[in-house]
Short mmCIF file of C-alpha atoms in Angstrom, two decimals:
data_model
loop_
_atom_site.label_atom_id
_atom_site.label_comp_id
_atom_site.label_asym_id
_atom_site.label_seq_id
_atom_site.Cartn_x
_atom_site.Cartn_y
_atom_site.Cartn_z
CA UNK A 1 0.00 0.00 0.00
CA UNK A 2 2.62 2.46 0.30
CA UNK A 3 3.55 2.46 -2.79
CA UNK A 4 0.33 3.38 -3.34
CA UNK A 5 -0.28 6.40 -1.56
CA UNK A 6 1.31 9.06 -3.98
CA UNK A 7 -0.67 7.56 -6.98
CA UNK A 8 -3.90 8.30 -4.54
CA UNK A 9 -2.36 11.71 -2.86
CA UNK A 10 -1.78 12.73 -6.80
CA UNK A 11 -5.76 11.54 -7.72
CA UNK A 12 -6.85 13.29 -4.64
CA UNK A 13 -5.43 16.66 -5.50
CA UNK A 14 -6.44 16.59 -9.16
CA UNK A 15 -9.83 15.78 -8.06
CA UNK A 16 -9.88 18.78 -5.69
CA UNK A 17 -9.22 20.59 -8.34
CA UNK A 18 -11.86 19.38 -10.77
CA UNK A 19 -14.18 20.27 -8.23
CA UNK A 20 -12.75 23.79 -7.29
CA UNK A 21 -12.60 24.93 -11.47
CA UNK A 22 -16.23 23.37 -11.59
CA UNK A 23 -17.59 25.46 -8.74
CA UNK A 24 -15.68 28.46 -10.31
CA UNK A 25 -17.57 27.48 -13.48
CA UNK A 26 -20.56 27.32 -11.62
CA UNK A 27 -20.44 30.68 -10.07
CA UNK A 28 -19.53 32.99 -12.97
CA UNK A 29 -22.15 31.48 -14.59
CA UNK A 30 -24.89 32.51 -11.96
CA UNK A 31 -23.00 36.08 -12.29
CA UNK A 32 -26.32 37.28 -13.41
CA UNK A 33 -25.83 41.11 -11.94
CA UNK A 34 -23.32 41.44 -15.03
CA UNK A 35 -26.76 41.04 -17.28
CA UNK A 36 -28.41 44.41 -15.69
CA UNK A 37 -24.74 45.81 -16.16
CA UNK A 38 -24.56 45.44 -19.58
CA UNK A 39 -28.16 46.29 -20.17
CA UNK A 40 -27.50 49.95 -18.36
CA UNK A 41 -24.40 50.02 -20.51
CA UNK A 42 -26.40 49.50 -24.13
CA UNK A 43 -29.62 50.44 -24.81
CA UNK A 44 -29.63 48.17 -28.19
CA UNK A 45 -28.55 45.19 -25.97
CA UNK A 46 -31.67 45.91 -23.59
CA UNK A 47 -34.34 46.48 -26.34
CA UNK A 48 -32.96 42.79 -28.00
CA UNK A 49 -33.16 40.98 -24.78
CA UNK A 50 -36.46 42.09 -23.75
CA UNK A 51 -37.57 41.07 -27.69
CA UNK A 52 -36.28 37.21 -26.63
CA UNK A 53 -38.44 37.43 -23.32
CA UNK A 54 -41.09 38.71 -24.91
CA UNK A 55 -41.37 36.20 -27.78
CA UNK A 56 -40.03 32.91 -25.98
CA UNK A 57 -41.33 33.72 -22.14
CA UNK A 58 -44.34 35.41 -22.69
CA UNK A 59 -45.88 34.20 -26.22
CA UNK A 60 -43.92 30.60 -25.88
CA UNK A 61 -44.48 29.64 -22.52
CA UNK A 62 -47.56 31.96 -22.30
CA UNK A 63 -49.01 29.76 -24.89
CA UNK A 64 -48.15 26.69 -22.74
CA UNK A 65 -49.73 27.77 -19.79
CA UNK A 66 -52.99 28.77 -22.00
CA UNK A 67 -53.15 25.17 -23.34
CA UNK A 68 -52.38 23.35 -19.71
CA UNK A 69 -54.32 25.19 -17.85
CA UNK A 70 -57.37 26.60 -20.12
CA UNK A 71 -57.86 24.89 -23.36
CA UNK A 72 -56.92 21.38 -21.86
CA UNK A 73 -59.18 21.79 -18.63
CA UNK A 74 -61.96 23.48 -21.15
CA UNK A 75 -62.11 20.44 -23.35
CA UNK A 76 -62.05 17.43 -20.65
CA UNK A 77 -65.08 19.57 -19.39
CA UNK A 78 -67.24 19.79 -22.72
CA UNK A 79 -65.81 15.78 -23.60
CA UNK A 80 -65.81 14.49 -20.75
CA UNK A 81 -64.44 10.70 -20.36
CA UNK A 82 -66.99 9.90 -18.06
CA UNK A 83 -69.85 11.47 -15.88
CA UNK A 84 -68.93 10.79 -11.57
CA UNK A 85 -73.01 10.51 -11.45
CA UNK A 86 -73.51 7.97 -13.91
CA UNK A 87 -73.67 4.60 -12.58
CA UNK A 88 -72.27 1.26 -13.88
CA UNK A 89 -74.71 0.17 -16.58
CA UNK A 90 -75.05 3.60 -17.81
CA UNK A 91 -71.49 3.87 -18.16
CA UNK A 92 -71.86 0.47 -20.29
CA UNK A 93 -74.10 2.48 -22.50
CA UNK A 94 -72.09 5.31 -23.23
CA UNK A 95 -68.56 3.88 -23.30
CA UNK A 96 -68.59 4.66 -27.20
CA UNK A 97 -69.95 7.81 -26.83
CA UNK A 98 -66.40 8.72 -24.05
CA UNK A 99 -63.87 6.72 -26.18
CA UNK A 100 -65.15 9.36 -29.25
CA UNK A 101 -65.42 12.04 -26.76
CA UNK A 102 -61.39 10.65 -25.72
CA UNK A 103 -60.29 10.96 -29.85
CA UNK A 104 -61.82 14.24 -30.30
CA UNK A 105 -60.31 15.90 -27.42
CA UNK A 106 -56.94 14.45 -28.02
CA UNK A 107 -57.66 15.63 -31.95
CA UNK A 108 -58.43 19.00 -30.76
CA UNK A 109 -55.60 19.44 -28.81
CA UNK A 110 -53.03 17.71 -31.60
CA UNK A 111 -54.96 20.18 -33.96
CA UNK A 112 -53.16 23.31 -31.70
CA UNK A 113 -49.94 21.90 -31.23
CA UNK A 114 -49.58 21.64 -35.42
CA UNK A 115 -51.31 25.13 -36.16
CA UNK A 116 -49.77 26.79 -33.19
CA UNK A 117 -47.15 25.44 -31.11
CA UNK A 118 -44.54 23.64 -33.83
CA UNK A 119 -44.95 26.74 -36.22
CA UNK A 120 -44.45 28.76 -32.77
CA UNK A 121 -41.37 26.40 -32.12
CA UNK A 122 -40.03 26.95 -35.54
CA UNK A 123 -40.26 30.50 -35.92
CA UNK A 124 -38.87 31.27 -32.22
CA UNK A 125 -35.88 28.84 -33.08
CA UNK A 126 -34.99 30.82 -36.10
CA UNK A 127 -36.00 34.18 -34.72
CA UNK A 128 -34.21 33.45 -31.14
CA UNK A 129 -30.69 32.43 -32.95
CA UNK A 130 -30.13 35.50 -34.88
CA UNK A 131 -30.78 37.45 -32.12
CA UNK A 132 -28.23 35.74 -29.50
CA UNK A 133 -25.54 36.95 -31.96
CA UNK A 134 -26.85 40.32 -31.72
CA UNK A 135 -26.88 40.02 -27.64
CA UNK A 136 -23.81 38.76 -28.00
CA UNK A 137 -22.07 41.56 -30.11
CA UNK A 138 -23.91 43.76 -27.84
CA UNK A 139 -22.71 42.36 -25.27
CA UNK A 140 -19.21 42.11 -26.22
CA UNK A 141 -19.44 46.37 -27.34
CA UNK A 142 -21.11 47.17 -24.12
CA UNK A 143 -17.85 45.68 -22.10
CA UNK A 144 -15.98 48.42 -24.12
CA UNK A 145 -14.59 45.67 -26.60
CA UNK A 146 -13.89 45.50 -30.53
CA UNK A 147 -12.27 42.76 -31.43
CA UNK A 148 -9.47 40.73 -30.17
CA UNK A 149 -6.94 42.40 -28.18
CA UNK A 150 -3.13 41.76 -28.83
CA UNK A 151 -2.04 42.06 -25.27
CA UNK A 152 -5.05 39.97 -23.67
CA UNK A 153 -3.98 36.95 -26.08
CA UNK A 154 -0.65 37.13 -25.35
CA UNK A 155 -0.83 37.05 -21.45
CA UNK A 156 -3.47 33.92 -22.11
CA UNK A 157 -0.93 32.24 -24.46
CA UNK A 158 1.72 32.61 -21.91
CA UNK A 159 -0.16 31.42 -19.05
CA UNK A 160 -2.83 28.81 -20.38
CA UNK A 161 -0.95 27.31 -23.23
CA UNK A 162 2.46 26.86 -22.79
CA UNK A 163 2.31 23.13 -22.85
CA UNK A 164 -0.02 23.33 -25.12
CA UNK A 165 0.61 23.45 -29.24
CA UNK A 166 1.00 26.31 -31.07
CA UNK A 167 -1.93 27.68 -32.68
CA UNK A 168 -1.43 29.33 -35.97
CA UNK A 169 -2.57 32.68 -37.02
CA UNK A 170 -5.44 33.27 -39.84
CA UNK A 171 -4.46 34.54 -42.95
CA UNK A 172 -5.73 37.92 -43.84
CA UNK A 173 -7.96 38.94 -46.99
CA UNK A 174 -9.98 36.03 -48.48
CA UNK A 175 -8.10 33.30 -47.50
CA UNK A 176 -8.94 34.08 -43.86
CA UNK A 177 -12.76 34.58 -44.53
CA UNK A 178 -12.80 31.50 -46.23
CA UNK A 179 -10.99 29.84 -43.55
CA UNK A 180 -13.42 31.16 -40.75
CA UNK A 181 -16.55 29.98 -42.88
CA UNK A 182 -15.11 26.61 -43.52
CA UNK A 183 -14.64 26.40 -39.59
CA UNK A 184 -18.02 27.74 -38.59
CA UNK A 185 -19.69 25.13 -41.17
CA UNK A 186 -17.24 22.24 -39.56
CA UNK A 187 -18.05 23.92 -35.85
CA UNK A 188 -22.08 23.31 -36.83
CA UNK A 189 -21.64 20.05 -38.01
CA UNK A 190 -19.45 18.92 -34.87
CA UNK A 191 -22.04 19.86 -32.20
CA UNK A 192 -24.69 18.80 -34.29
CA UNK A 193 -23.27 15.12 -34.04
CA UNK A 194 -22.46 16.12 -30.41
CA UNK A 195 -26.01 16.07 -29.54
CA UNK A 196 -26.72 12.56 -30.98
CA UNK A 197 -24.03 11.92 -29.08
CA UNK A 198 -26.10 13.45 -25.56
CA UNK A 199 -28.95 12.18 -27.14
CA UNK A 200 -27.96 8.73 -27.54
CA UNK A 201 -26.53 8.89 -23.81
CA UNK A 202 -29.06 9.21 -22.55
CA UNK A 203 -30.28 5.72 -23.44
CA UNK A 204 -27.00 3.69 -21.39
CA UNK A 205 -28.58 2.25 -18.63
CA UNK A 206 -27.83 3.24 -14.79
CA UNK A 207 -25.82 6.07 -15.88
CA UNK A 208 -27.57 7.80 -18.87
CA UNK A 209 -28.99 10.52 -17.12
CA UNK A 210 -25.76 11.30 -15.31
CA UNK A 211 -24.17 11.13 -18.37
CA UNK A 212 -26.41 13.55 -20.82
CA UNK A 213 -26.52 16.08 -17.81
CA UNK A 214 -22.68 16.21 -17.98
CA UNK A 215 -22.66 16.10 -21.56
CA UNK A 216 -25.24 18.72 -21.81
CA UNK A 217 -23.06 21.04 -19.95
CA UNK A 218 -20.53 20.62 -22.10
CA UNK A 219 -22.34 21.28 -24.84
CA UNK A 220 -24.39 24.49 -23.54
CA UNK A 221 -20.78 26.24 -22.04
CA UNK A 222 -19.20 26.02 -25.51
CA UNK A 223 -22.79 27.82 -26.68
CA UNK A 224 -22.54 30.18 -24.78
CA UNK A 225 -18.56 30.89 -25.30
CA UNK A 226 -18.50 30.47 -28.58
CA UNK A 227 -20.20 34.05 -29.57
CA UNK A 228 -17.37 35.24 -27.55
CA UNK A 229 -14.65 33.55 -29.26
CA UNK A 230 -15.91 34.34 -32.69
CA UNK A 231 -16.25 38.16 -31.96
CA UNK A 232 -12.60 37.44 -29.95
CA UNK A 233 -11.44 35.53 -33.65
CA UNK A 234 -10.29 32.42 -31.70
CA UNK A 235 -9.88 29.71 -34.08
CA UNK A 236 -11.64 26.49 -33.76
CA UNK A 237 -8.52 24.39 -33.15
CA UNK A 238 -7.80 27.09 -30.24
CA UNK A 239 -11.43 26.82 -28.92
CA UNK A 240 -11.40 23.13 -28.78
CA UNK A 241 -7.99 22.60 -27.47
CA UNK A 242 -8.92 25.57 -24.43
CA UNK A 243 -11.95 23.77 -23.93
CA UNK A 244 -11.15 20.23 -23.40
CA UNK A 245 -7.75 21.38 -21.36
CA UNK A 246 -10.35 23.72 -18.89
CA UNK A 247 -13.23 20.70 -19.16
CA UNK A 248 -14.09 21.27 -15.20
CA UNK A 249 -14.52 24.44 -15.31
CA UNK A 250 -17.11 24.50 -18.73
CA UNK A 251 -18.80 21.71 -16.93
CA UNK A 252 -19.60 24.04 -13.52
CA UNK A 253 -20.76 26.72 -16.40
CA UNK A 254 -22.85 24.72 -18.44
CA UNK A 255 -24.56 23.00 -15.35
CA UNK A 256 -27.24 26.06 -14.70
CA UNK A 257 -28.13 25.90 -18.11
CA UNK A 258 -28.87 22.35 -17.61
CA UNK A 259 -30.33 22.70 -14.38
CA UNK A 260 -32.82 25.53 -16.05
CA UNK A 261 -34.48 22.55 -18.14
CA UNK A 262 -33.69 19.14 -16.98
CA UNK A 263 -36.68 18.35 -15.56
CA UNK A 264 -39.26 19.74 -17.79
CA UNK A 265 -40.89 18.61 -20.81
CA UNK A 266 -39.38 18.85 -24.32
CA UNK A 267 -41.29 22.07 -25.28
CA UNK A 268 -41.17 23.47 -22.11
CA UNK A 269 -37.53 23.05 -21.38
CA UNK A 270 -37.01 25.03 -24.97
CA UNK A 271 -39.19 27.71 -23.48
CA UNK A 272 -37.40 28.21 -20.18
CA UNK A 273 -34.18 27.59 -22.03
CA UNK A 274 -34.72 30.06 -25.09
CA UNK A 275 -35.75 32.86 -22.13
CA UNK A 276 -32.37 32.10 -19.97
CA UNK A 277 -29.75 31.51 -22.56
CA UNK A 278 -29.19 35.02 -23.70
CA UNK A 279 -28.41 35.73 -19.80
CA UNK A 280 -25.68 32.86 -20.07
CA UNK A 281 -24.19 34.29 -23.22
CA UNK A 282 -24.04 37.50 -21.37
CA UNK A 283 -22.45 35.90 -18.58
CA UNK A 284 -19.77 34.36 -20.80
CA UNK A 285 -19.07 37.54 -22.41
CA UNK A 286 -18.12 39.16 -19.69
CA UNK A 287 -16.34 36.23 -17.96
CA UNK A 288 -12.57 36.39 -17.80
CA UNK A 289 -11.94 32.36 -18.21
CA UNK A 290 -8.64 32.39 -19.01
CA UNK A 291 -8.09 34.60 -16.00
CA UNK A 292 -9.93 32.55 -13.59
CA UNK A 293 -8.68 29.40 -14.87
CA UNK A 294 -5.19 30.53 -14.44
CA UNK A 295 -5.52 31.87 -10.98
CA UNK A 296 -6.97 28.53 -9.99
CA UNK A 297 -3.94 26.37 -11.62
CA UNK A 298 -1.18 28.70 -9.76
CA UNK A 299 -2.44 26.65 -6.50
CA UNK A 300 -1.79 23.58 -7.99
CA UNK A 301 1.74 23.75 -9.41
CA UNK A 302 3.08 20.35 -10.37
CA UNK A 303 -0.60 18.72 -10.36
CA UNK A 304 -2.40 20.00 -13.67
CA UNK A 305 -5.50 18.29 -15.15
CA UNK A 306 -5.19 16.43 -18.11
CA UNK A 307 -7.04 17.12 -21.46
CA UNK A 308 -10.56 15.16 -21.42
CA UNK A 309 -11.05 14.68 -25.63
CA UNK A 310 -14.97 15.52 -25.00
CA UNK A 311 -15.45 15.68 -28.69
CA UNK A 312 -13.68 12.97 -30.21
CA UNK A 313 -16.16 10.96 -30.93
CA UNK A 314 -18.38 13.06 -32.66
CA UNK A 315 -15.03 14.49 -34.25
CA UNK A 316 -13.89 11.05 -35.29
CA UNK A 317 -17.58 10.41 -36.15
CA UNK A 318 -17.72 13.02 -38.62
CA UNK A 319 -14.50 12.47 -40.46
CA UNK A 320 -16.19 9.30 -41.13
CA UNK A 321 -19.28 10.81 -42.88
CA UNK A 322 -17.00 13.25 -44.63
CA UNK A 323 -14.74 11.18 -46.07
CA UNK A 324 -17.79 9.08 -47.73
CA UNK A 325 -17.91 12.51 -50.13
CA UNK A 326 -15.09 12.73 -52.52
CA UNK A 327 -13.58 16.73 -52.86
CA UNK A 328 -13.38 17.87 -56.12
CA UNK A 329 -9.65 17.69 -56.43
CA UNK A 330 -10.09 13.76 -55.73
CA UNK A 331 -12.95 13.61 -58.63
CA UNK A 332 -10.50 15.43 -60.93
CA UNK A 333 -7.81 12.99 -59.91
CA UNK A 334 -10.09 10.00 -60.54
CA UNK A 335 -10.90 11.28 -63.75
CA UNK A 336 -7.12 11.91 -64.96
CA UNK A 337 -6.75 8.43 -63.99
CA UNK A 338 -9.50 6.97 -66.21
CA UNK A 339 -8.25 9.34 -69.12
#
């Protein structure tokens, strides 16, 4: 056993610190005075942010609570399933009469969900997405920023990746806009087979809940930081390396998100989720990670956390699909050779 001990001493510190960088995840993510901060600051920022509560917490859910607690209610009272005075035989009698009663309500009811509540759905998704990137640049303004600053990258590149590779620079002109395209259209497609990923998770037995809410976390943090790190022109191979090295500490941010709609109902976990993201993305805008991350890894000399790969599976899963579609220069190549 005592050979033992600094394997366990070594496990017991890193775990410490898992759990210190998760709590300091947690907490700048409930940082929620920054929101009224920024709102003071930017009058733009406060007019879009009321627009998402307005169309996602009081027509979206508003439209919810109608439907549970009025149109439902209404319609079990006008077709009824059955009548409390009505005694057995009678009830014999009119059993067809409550099954059609039973179809029609249910018909009703699937009626307003396709004519109201998916179109509703749709049209909030759209609507709600374009405007978090306006929140966000808002956001980013109203904390008296631009763009990336020279200085603030190099003091992170000093302190938070100097084990790490070097990352290198985007071209200017059009090489660089096609460059950040092509990543933004690789970035989609990543978390898009990220969330079969959390979907699928959720299906393992004994630990698939445990498992999608961490993997949810994940997923909502790099959300909410990525507005942030396109308006800061971080590169997806820097975004993905800072987030997997700093995996503790997106986890702690991503688990109020989670926490916000975890226990609700498909559409009404989008509703209280579409009215509290834009707070998060304001939270991650004006969170200094890379500043809090470092602080919190100066008490730890010698005993760093390793990298957690949270997206190699969906990264590895998507090379897959990709490389089932030839690029052009391969087609051109394959028809040289048949020439």
């Amino acid at each position: 056993m005592e050979h033992m001990k600094p394997l366990i001493e070594a496990l017991r510190t890193k775990l410490k610190q898992a759990l210190i960088l998760w709590a300091e995840g947690f907490r700048e993510a409930c940082c929620l005075h920054r929101v009224i901060v920024l709102c003071r600051r930017s009058k733009k920022l406060m007019i879009r942010t009321g627009q998402c509560f307005l169309l996602n917490g009081f027509i979206f859910l508003g439209s919810l609570f109608v439907l549970n607690s009025v149109v439902i209610p209404t319609l079990q009272w006008i077709l009824p399933d059955h009548y409390s005075q009505t005694n057995c035989e009678a009830m014999s009698e009119f059993h067809g009469v409550f099954k059609f009663y039973s179809f029609l309500r249910g018909f009703l009811i699937q009626l307003f969900y396709v004519f109201w509540f998916y179109p509703l759905y749709v049209f909030s998704f759209i609507l709600s997405n374009l405007w978090y990137n306006d929140i966000a640049t808002h956001g980013f303004a109203a904390m008296g920023r631009s763009g990336p600053s020279t200085v603030e990258s190099s003091k992170q590149n000093d302190t938070l990746t100097s084990d790490s590779k070097v990352h290198a620079a985007r071209p200017a002109g059009l090489g660089g806009i096609m460059i950040g395209i092509g990543e933004q259209v690789y970035s989609l497609l990543l978390l898009t087979f990220f969330f079969f990923e959390v979907y699928a998770a959720g299906f393992i037995p004994y630990v698939g809940k445990a498992l999608n809410f961490v993997l949810l976390s994940w997923m909502y943090a790099y959300y909410c930081f990525e507005y942030k790190w396109n308006l800061t022109e971080w590169g997806l191979e820097k975004r993905l390396d800072f987030f997997e090295t700093n995996w503790a500490f997106f986890a702690g941010f991503g688990s109020p998100c989670v926490l916000a709609i975890f226990f609700f109902s498909p559409l009404m976990g989008y509703g209280f989720m579409a009215v509290l993201f834009p707070l998060f993305v304001l939270t991650a805008t004006g969170t200094e990670a890379e500043q809090v991350i470092s602080t919190q890894r100066r008490r730890f000399t010698g005993a760093q956390l390793g990298k957690v790969p949270v997206f190699y599976a969906a990264d590895t899963l998507l090379i897959r699909v990709l490389s089932l579609f030839p690029s052009e220069s391969q087609e051109r190549a394959q028809d040289n050779k048949t020439l």
